[in-house]
Amino acid sequence: MTSADQLRLASEFTPATRDQWQALVDKVLSRSGIDSEALTTETYDGFALQPLYTAKDAAPNAGFPGLTPFTRGNRSAGVDWDVRQRHAHPDPDVTRRAVLADLENGVTSLWLVVGAAGVPVDALPDVLSEVYVDLAPVTLDAGADVGAAARGLLDVHEDKGIQPSEVRGNLGADPIGLRARTGTPQDMDVAVEMARIAERYARLRSVVVDALPYHEAGSSDGQELGYALATAVAYLRALTEGGLSVEDAARQLEFRFAATADQFGTIAKLRAARRLWARVADVTGANTVVPQHAVTSSTMMTRRDPWVNMLRTTLACFAAGVGGADAVTVQPFDTAIGLPDAFARRIARNTQSILLEESKVAAVIDPAGGSWYVERHTDELAQAGWAVFQEVERAGGILAALDSGLVDERIAAVRDARTARLDAGEEAITGVTVFPNHDEKPLTREPVPAPASGGLPRVRYAEPFEAALKGES
């Protein structure tokens, strides 16, 4: 007798059918006058999420963890993701103290905003003066100042006597992301220049494939995936035309995606992203895994009742970890108000510490794998993302699609649909559109330096409702 024969645990029960389940659901819902179709959720990518998934809904085989197409992840079991925190305070002394507090309390890498929207470029030596940058790698976010910031960061490593083989992090070149945010054409040569510099350092990356500009403009998950993939392909083309091999070009990339409080959507999105990249890698011959950096979404954050943001970011962080992100940034709960204070940064990093150290979320490889729902959702998102990618390629690539207004037009349609659902009460924002505290005393924070603008909009879906609660509209 085989083990399979011994484990027929339900053999004494009559098999249930989907029709029987549907009949029971209809009977219960009819008492409240609700149609069972209300249990089906239409996504902004054109497919529906069903109330029940069975073996008949099985998706294509996702493979094994650590093997192509890497749908089930890159990390080994028991290996924690990189806890990466963002710093953008323009005062170098404040940033230096905040950086040290983070690193002393669980953060493992830094995301530094440098230039007009953050730390002055010439302040990098002071900010990093007490940081062991070989142990806590730095990812730069310098916009148009990426060249000067990269040279400054590498000078810091040299001054500290760090060997080139030990230099890690990312120089942060992203001219396409800057084009999306500002609407201003950017020179792709800067990505090639940074990649050429990073080639001297075996473990250093130079280019960020940032999907946040699309997410923060209101894109669907499929659009975020498709535009990210199109951006990655554009960088592959630019770097190979600049003299790098396909393999070396792929080694320079790092993806950045948004993680939201829709935990299953986030899990499926990150899994689908790896599958999509594996397809591109297979076609181009770049047998290279590109790491994922997940960032808790700015669009879901609220100024009113900001404490609820802690719950949103906890769900998003959990989903990012379960979805297999290599690095995770939890934005402080007061990010929508202004520059975060020490308490908010502490809560943000402790969110990750609890999930890693107490809940052991990273101890299991792809815990959502095998779920009919998650596998089907992953497959449908991958197909939606691939369709967006193909549309962009037919339009001449991501830069042409941005210049023609195609990207803005497609995202605007999703943004308008989501806003309409919020207006109709079909979606809720806790503390704002439902259960608002009209006597709430607002938090105050220092204002954030003006971010790059002029291109795709940055939306917070709660903003117009918050204004209405204050009587501003």
Coordinates of C-alpha atoms in Angstrom, one line a residue:
M1 CA 0.0 0.0 0.0
T2 CA 1.4 3.4 -1.0
S3 CA 1.4 6.5 1.2
A4 CA -1.1 8.0 -1.2
D5 CA -3.5 5.2 -0.5
Q6 CA -3.1 5.7 3.2
L7 CA -3.8 9.4 3.1
R8 CA -7.2 9.4 1.6
L9 CA -8.6 11.4 4.5
A10 CA -11.9 12.3 2.9
S11 CA -12.7 8.8 1.5
E12 CA -15.6 8.2 3.9
F13 CA -17.3 11.4 2.8
T14 CA -19.5 11.9 -0.3
P15 CA -17.6 14.2 -2.7
A16 CA -19.2 17.7 -2.8
T17 CA -19.7 19.4 -6.1
R18 CA -19.4 23.1 -7.0
D19 CA -23.1 23.2 -7.8
Q20 CA -24.0 22.0 -4.3
W21 CA -21.8 24.7 -2.8
Q22 CA -23.4 27.3 -5.1
A23 CA -26.9 26.2 -4.0
L24 CA -26.0 26.5 -0.3
V25 CA -24.5 30.0 -0.9
D26 CA -27.6 31.1 -2.8
K27 CA -29.8 29.9 0.0
V28 CA -28.0 31.9 2.6
L29 CA -27.6 35.1 0.6
S30 CA -31.2 35.1 -0.6
R31 CA -32.3 35.8 3.0
S32 CA -30.6 39.1 2.7
G33 CA -31.7 39.8 -0.8
I34 CA -28.1 39.5 -2.1
D35 CA -27.2 37.8 -5.4
S36 CA -24.3 35.4 -5.3
E37 CA -22.7 37.4 -8.2
A38 CA -21.9 40.0 -5.6
L39 CA -19.2 37.6 -4.3
T40 CA -17.3 38.0 -7.6
T41 CA -14.9 40.9 -7.7
E42 CA -14.0 42.5 -11.0
T43 CA -10.4 43.6 -11.2
Y44 CA -9.1 46.7 -13.0
D45 CA -7.2 44.3 -15.3
G46 CA -10.3 42.8 -16.8
F47 CA -10.5 39.5 -15.0
A48 CA -12.7 38.5 -12.1
L49 CA -11.8 37.1 -8.7
Q50 CA -14.1 34.2 -7.9
P51 CA -15.5 33.4 -4.4
L52 CA -14.3 29.8 -4.7
Y53 CA -11.4 28.1 -6.4
T54 CA -11.1 24.4 -6.9
A55 CA -8.7 22.0 -8.8
K56 CA -10.6 22.9 -12.0
D57 CA -9.1 26.4 -11.6
A58 CA -5.6 25.1 -11.5
A59 CA -3.0 27.4 -13.3
P60 CA 0.1 26.3 -15.3
N61 CA 2.7 24.6 -13.1
A62 CA 4.7 27.3 -11.3
G63 CA 7.8 25.1 -11.0
F64 CA 10.0 24.8 -7.9
P65 CA 11.4 27.6 -5.7
G66 CA 14.8 28.7 -6.9
L67 CA 14.4 27.3 -10.4
T68 CA 13.2 29.0 -13.6
P69 CA 10.7 30.6 -14.1
F70 CA 11.3 31.7 -10.4
T71 CA 7.5 32.3 -9.9
R72 CA 8.0 30.6 -6.5
G73 CA 10.9 32.9 -5.5
N74 CA 14.6 33.4 -5.4
R75 CA 15.3 33.2 -1.7
S76 CA 16.1 30.0 0.2
A77 CA 14.0 29.0 3.2
G78 CA 15.1 30.7 6.4
V79 CA 16.8 33.6 4.6
D80 CA 15.4 36.9 5.7
W81 CA 14.6 39.6 3.2
D82 CA 16.6 42.8 3.2
V83 CA 15.0 45.4 5.5
R84 CA 15.6 48.6 3.6
Q85 CA 14.5 52.0 4.9
R86 CA 14.1 55.2 3.0
H87 CA 15.6 58.5 4.1
A88 CA 14.9 61.9 2.5
H89 CA 15.3 64.5 5.2
P90 CA 17.2 67.5 3.7
D91 CA 19.1 68.1 7.0
P92 CA 22.3 65.9 6.9
D93 CA 22.6 65.8 10.6
V94 CA 19.0 64.6 11.1
T95 CA 19.4 62.0 8.4
R96 CA 22.7 60.8 9.9
R97 CA 21.1 60.2 13.3
A98 CA 18.0 58.6 11.7
V99 CA 20.2 56.3 9.7
L100 CA 22.2 55.2 12.7
A101 CA 19.0 54.6 14.7
D102 CA 17.6 52.4 11.9
L103 CA 20.8 50.4 11.5
E104 CA 21.1 49.8 15.3
N105 CA 17.5 48.5 15.4
G106 CA 17.0 46.0 12.6
V107 CA 17.5 47.8 9.3
T108 CA 19.9 46.0 7.0
S109 CA 20.2 48.5 4.0
L110 CA 19.6 52.1 3.2
W111 CA 17.6 53.9 0.5
L112 CA 18.9 57.4 0.3
V113 CA 17.1 60.2 -1.5
V114 CA 19.9 62.5 -2.7
G115 CA 19.8 65.9 -4.4
A116 CA 17.0 68.5 -4.6
A117 CA 14.4 66.2 -3.0
G118 CA 16.6 64.9 -0.1
V119 CA 20.1 64.9 1.3
P120 CA 22.5 67.3 -0.5
V121 CA 25.0 65.3 -2.6
D122 CA 28.0 66.9 -0.9
A123 CA 26.6 65.7 2.5
L124 CA 27.0 62.0 1.7
P125 CA 30.3 61.7 3.6
D126 CA 28.8 63.2 6.7
V127 CA 25.6 61.2 6.5
L128 CA 27.5 57.9 6.1
S129 CA 30.5 58.7 8.3
E130 CA 29.6 56.1 11.0
V131 CA 28.0 53.6 8.7
Y132 CA 29.7 50.3 7.8
V133 CA 28.6 50.6 4.1
D134 CA 30.1 47.2 3.3
L135 CA 27.6 45.6 5.8
A136 CA 24.7 48.0 5.2
P137 CA 24.6 48.6 1.4
V138 CA 23.2 51.9 0.0
T139 CA 20.7 52.3 -2.8
L140 CA 20.7 55.9 -4.2
D141 CA 17.6 57.8 -5.4
A142 CA 19.1 60.9 -6.9
G143 CA 17.1 61.7 -10.0
A144 CA 19.1 63.9 -12.4
D145 CA 21.9 64.1 -9.8
V146 CA 22.7 60.4 -10.1
G147 CA 26.2 60.9 -11.6
A148 CA 27.4 63.2 -8.8
A149 CA 25.7 61.1 -6.1
A150 CA 27.2 57.9 -7.4
R151 CA 30.7 59.3 -7.5
G152 CA 30.2 60.6 -4.0
L153 CA 29.0 57.3 -2.7
L154 CA 31.9 55.4 -4.2
D155 CA 34.3 58.0 -2.8
V156 CA 32.9 57.2 0.7
H157 CA 33.6 53.5 0.1
E158 CA 37.2 54.3 -1.1
D159 CA 37.8 56.6 1.9
K160 CA 36.7 53.8 4.2
G161 CA 39.2 51.4 2.6
I162 CA 36.5 49.0 1.3
Q163 CA 37.7 46.7 -1.4
P164 CA 35.8 46.9 -4.7
S165 CA 34.7 43.3 -4.3
E166 CA 32.8 44.2 -1.1
V167 CA 30.9 47.2 -2.5
R168 CA 27.2 46.5 -2.7
G169 CA 24.0 48.5 -3.2
N170 CA 22.7 50.3 -6.3
L171 CA 23.8 53.6 -7.9
G172 CA 20.1 54.2 -8.7
A173 CA 20.2 55.3 -12.4
D174 CA 16.6 55.5 -13.7
P175 CA 16.2 57.9 -16.5
I176 CA 12.9 56.3 -17.7
G177 CA 11.4 56.6 -14.2
L178 CA 12.6 60.3 -14.1
R179 CA 11.0 60.8 -17.5
A180 CA 7.7 59.3 -16.2
R181 CA 7.8 61.6 -13.1
T182 CA 8.8 64.9 -14.8
G183 CA 7.6 64.6 -18.4
T184 CA 11.0 65.7 -19.5
P185 CA 13.1 63.6 -22.0
Q186 CA 16.1 62.0 -20.3
D187 CA 19.4 60.9 -21.7
M188 CA 19.6 57.1 -21.5
D189 CA 23.4 57.4 -21.7
V190 CA 23.4 58.0 -17.9
A191 CA 22.3 54.4 -17.4
V192 CA 25.1 53.2 -19.6
E193 CA 27.6 55.4 -17.8
M194 CA 26.6 54.1 -14.3
A195 CA 26.6 50.5 -15.6
R196 CA 30.2 51.0 -16.9
I197 CA 31.2 52.3 -13.4
A198 CA 29.5 49.5 -11.6
E199 CA 31.2 46.8 -13.8
R200 CA 34.3 47.5 -11.7
Y201 CA 32.5 46.3 -8.6
A202 CA 31.3 42.6 -8.8
R203 CA 28.4 43.0 -6.4
L204 CA 27.2 46.5 -7.2
R205 CA 24.2 47.3 -9.3
S206 CA 23.6 50.5 -11.1
V207 CA 20.0 50.7 -12.6
V208 CA 16.6 50.7 -10.9
V209 CA 13.6 49.6 -12.9
D210 CA 11.1 51.6 -10.9
A211 CA 7.4 50.8 -11.3
L212 CA 6.3 53.2 -8.5
P213 CA 5.7 56.2 -10.9
Y214 CA 3.0 54.1 -12.6
H215 CA 1.5 52.7 -9.4
E216 CA 1.4 56.1 -7.8
A217 CA -0.3 57.5 -10.9
G218 CA -3.1 55.0 -10.3
S219 CA -2.2 52.0 -12.5
S220 CA -3.6 48.5 -12.1
D221 CA -1.4 45.7 -11.1
G222 CA -1.2 44.4 -14.6
Q223 CA -0.2 47.9 -15.9
E224 CA 2.5 48.2 -13.2
L225 CA 3.9 44.8 -14.3
G226 CA 3.7 45.6 -18.0
Y227 CA 5.4 49.0 -17.8
A228 CA 8.1 47.7 -15.5
L229 CA 8.8 44.9 -17.9
A230 CA 8.9 47.4 -20.8
T231 CA 11.3 49.6 -18.8
A232 CA 13.6 46.6 -18.0
V233 CA 13.7 45.7 -21.7
A234 CA 14.5 49.3 -22.7
Y235 CA 17.4 49.3 -20.3
L236 CA 18.6 45.9 -21.6
R237 CA 18.7 47.4 -25.1
A238 CA 20.5 50.6 -24.0
L239 CA 23.1 48.7 -22.0
T240 CA 23.8 46.2 -24.7
E241 CA 24.0 48.9 -27.3
G242 CA 26.5 50.6 -24.9
G243 CA 28.8 47.6 -25.1
L244 CA 27.7 45.3 -22.2
S245 CA 26.7 41.7 -22.8
V246 CA 23.1 40.8 -22.2
E247 CA 24.1 38.9 -19.1
D248 CA 26.2 41.8 -17.7
A249 CA 23.4 44.2 -18.5
A250 CA 20.8 42.1 -16.6
R251 CA 23.1 42.0 -13.6
Q252 CA 22.9 45.8 -13.4
L253 CA 19.1 45.8 -12.8
E254 CA 16.8 45.8 -9.8
F255 CA 13.0 46.0 -9.9
R256 CA 11.0 48.2 -7.5
F257 CA 7.3 47.4 -7.1
A258 CA 4.5 48.7 -4.8
A259 CA 3.1 46.5 -2.1
T260 CA -0.5 47.3 -1.0
A261 CA -3.0 46.2 1.7
D262 CA -4.5 43.8 -0.9
Q263 CA -2.3 41.1 0.3
F264 CA -3.2 38.4 -2.2
G265 CA -2.9 40.9 -5.1
T266 CA 0.6 41.9 -3.9
I267 CA 1.6 38.2 -3.5
A268 CA 0.4 37.4 -7.0
K269 CA 2.0 40.5 -8.5
L270 CA 5.5 39.7 -7.2
R271 CA 5.2 36.1 -8.3
A272 CA 3.9 37.2 -11.8
A273 CA 6.8 39.7 -12.1
R274 CA 9.4 37.0 -11.7
R275 CA 7.6 34.8 -14.2
L276 CA 7.5 37.6 -16.7
W277 CA 11.1 38.5 -16.3
A278 CA 12.0 34.8 -16.7
R279 CA 10.3 34.9 -20.1
V280 CA 12.3 37.9 -21.2
A281 CA 15.5 36.4 -19.8
D282 CA 14.8 33.2 -21.8
V283 CA 14.3 35.1 -25.0
T284 CA 17.3 37.4 -24.6
G285 CA 19.6 34.7 -23.2
A286 CA 20.1 36.6 -19.9
N287 CA 20.1 33.8 -17.4
T288 CA 20.1 36.2 -14.6
V289 CA 17.7 36.6 -11.7
V290 CA 16.9 40.3 -11.0
P291 CA 16.1 41.1 -7.4
Q292 CA 12.8 42.8 -6.3
H293 CA 12.5 45.7 -4.0
A294 CA 8.9 46.1 -2.6
V295 CA 7.8 49.4 -1.1
T296 CA 4.5 49.9 0.8
S297 CA 2.2 51.9 -1.4
S298 CA 1.9 55.7 -1.1
T299 CA -1.5 55.8 -2.8
M300 CA -3.2 53.9 0.1
M301 CA -1.8 56.2 2.8
T302 CA -4.1 58.7 4.6
R303 CA -3.5 62.0 6.4
R304 CA -6.7 61.5 8.5
D305 CA -6.6 58.8 11.1
P306 CA -3.0 58.0 10.1
W307 CA -2.7 55.3 12.7
V308 CA -4.7 53.0 10.4
N309 CA -1.7 53.3 8.0
M310 CA 0.1 51.0 10.4
L311 CA -2.4 48.2 9.6
R312 CA -2.2 48.9 5.9
T313 CA 1.6 48.8 5.8
T314 CA 1.7 45.6 8.0
L315 CA -0.5 43.8 5.5
A316 CA 1.6 45.1 2.6
C317 CA 4.9 44.1 4.2
F318 CA 3.5 40.6 5.0
A319 CA 2.4 40.3 1.4
A320 CA 5.7 41.4 0.1
G321 CA 7.6 38.9 2.2
V322 CA 5.2 36.0 1.3
G323 CA 5.4 37.1 -2.3
G324 CA 9.1 36.6 -2.3
A325 CA 10.5 40.2 -2.4
D326 CA 14.3 40.4 -1.9
A327 CA 14.1 43.7 -0.1
V328 CA 11.2 45.5 1.6
T329 CA 10.6 49.1 2.6
V330 CA 7.8 49.9 5.0
Q331 CA 6.9 53.6 4.7
P332 CA 6.3 55.3 8.1
F333 CA 2.6 55.8 9.0
D334 CA 2.9 59.6 8.8
T335 CA 4.5 59.7 5.3
A336 CA 1.4 61.3 3.8
I337 CA 1.6 64.2 6.2
G338 CA 5.3 65.1 5.9
L339 CA 8.7 64.0 7.0
P340 CA 8.4 61.1 9.4
D341 CA 9.4 61.5 13.0
A342 CA 11.5 59.0 15.1
F343 CA 8.4 57.2 16.4
A344 CA 7.0 56.6 13.0
R345 CA 10.3 55.3 11.7
R346 CA 10.6 53.0 14.7
I347 CA 7.1 51.5 14.0
A348 CA 8.0 51.0 10.4
R349 CA 11.2 49.0 11.1
N350 CA 9.6 47.1 14.0
T351 CA 6.8 46.0 11.6
Q352 CA 9.4 44.1 9.7
S353 CA 11.2 42.9 12.8
I354 CA 8.0 41.3 14.1
L355 CA 7.2 39.6 10.8
L356 CA 10.7 38.3 10.5
E357 CA 11.8 37.6 14.1
E358 CA 8.5 36.7 15.8
S359 CA 6.2 35.6 13.0
K360 CA 9.0 33.9 11.0
V361 CA 7.4 34.8 7.7
A362 CA 10.6 34.3 5.8
A363 CA 11.1 30.8 7.2
V364 CA 8.8 29.2 4.6
I365 CA 9.5 29.2 0.9
D366 CA 6.5 30.5 -1.1
P367 CA 3.8 29.7 1.5
A368 CA 1.1 30.7 -0.9
G369 CA 2.3 28.4 -3.6
G370 CA -0.2 25.6 -4.5
S371 CA -3.2 27.7 -3.6
W372 CA -5.6 27.5 -6.5
Y373 CA -6.6 31.1 -5.9
V374 CA -3.1 32.5 -5.7
E375 CA -1.8 30.4 -8.6
R376 CA -4.7 31.4 -10.8
H377 CA -4.4 35.1 -9.7
T378 CA -0.7 34.9 -10.5
D379 CA -1.4 33.5 -14.0
E380 CA -4.0 36.1 -14.8
L381 CA -1.8 38.9 -13.7
A382 CA 1.1 37.6 -15.7
Q383 CA -1.2 37.5 -18.8
A384 CA -2.5 41.0 -18.1
G385 CA 1.1 42.3 -17.6
W386 CA 2.3 40.6 -20.8
A387 CA -0.6 42.2 -22.8
V388 CA 0.4 45.7 -21.5
F389 CA 4.0 45.0 -22.3
Q390 CA 3.1 43.9 -25.9
E391 CA 1.1 47.1 -26.4
V392 CA 4.0 49.2 -25.3
E393 CA 6.4 47.4 -27.6
R394 CA 4.0 47.8 -30.5
A395 CA 4.0 51.5 -29.7
G396 CA 7.8 51.7 -30.0
G397 CA 8.8 51.0 -26.4
I398 CA 8.2 52.6 -23.1
L399 CA 9.8 56.0 -23.9
A400 CA 7.6 56.3 -27.1
A401 CA 4.6 55.2 -25.1
L402 CA 5.3 57.9 -22.5
D403 CA 5.9 60.6 -25.1
S404 CA 2.7 59.8 -27.0
G405 CA 0.6 59.9 -23.9
L406 CA -0.4 56.2 -24.2
V407 CA 0.7 55.3 -20.7
D408 CA -1.0 58.3 -19.2
E409 CA -4.2 57.6 -21.1
R410 CA -4.3 53.9 -20.0
I411 CA -3.6 54.7 -16.4
A412 CA -6.1 57.5 -16.3
A413 CA -8.9 55.1 -17.3
V414 CA -8.1 52.9 -14.3
R415 CA -7.7 55.8 -12.0
D416 CA -11.1 57.2 -13.0
A417 CA -12.7 53.8 -12.5
R418 CA -11.2 53.4 -9.0
T419 CA -12.3 56.9 -8.1
A420 CA -15.8 56.2 -9.3
R421 CA -16.0 53.1 -7.1
L422 CA -14.8 55.1 -4.1
D423 CA -17.4 57.8 -4.8
A424 CA -20.1 55.1 -5.1
G425 CA -19.0 53.5 -1.8
E426 CA -18.1 50.3 -3.5
E427 CA -14.6 50.6 -2.1
A428 CA -13.9 52.1 1.4
I429 CA -11.0 54.0 3.0
T430 CA -11.2 53.3 6.7
G431 CA -11.1 56.5 8.8
V432 CA -11.9 58.6 5.8
T433 CA -14.9 57.4 3.7
V434 CA -16.1 55.1 6.5
F435 CA -15.8 55.5 10.3
P436 CA -14.3 59.0 10.2
N437 CA -13.5 60.7 13.5
H438 CA -14.8 64.2 13.0
D439 CA -13.2 65.4 16.2
E440 CA -9.7 64.2 15.2
K441 CA -6.8 66.4 16.0
P442 CA -4.5 66.3 12.9
L443 CA -0.9 65.4 13.2
T444 CA 1.7 67.9 12.0
R445 CA 5.0 67.2 10.5
E446 CA 7.8 69.1 8.7
P447 CA 6.9 69.4 5.0
V448 CA 8.6 67.1 2.5
P449 CA 10.9 68.6 -0.1
A450 CA 9.1 69.0 -3.4
P451 CA 9.4 65.8 -5.4
A452 CA 10.0 65.6 -9.1
S453 CA 6.8 66.5 -11.0
G454 CA 5.4 67.4 -14.4
G455 CA 4.8 64.0 -15.7
L456 CA 2.5 61.3 -14.5
P457 CA 0.4 62.5 -11.6
R458 CA 0.9 61.2 -8.0
V459 CA -2.4 60.3 -6.4
R460 CA -3.6 59.5 -2.9
Y461 CA -7.1 58.2 -3.2
A462 CA -8.0 59.5 0.2
E463 CA -7.1 63.1 -0.5
P464 CA -10.3 64.5 -2.0
F465 CA -12.4 62.8 0.7
E466 CA -10.1 64.2 3.4
A467 CA -10.6 67.7 1.9
A468 CA -14.3 67.2 2.0
L469 CA -14.3 66.2 5.6
K470 CA -12.4 69.4 6.4
G471 CA -14.9 71.4 4.5
E472 CA -12.5 72.4 1.8
S473 CA -14.7 71.3 -1.1

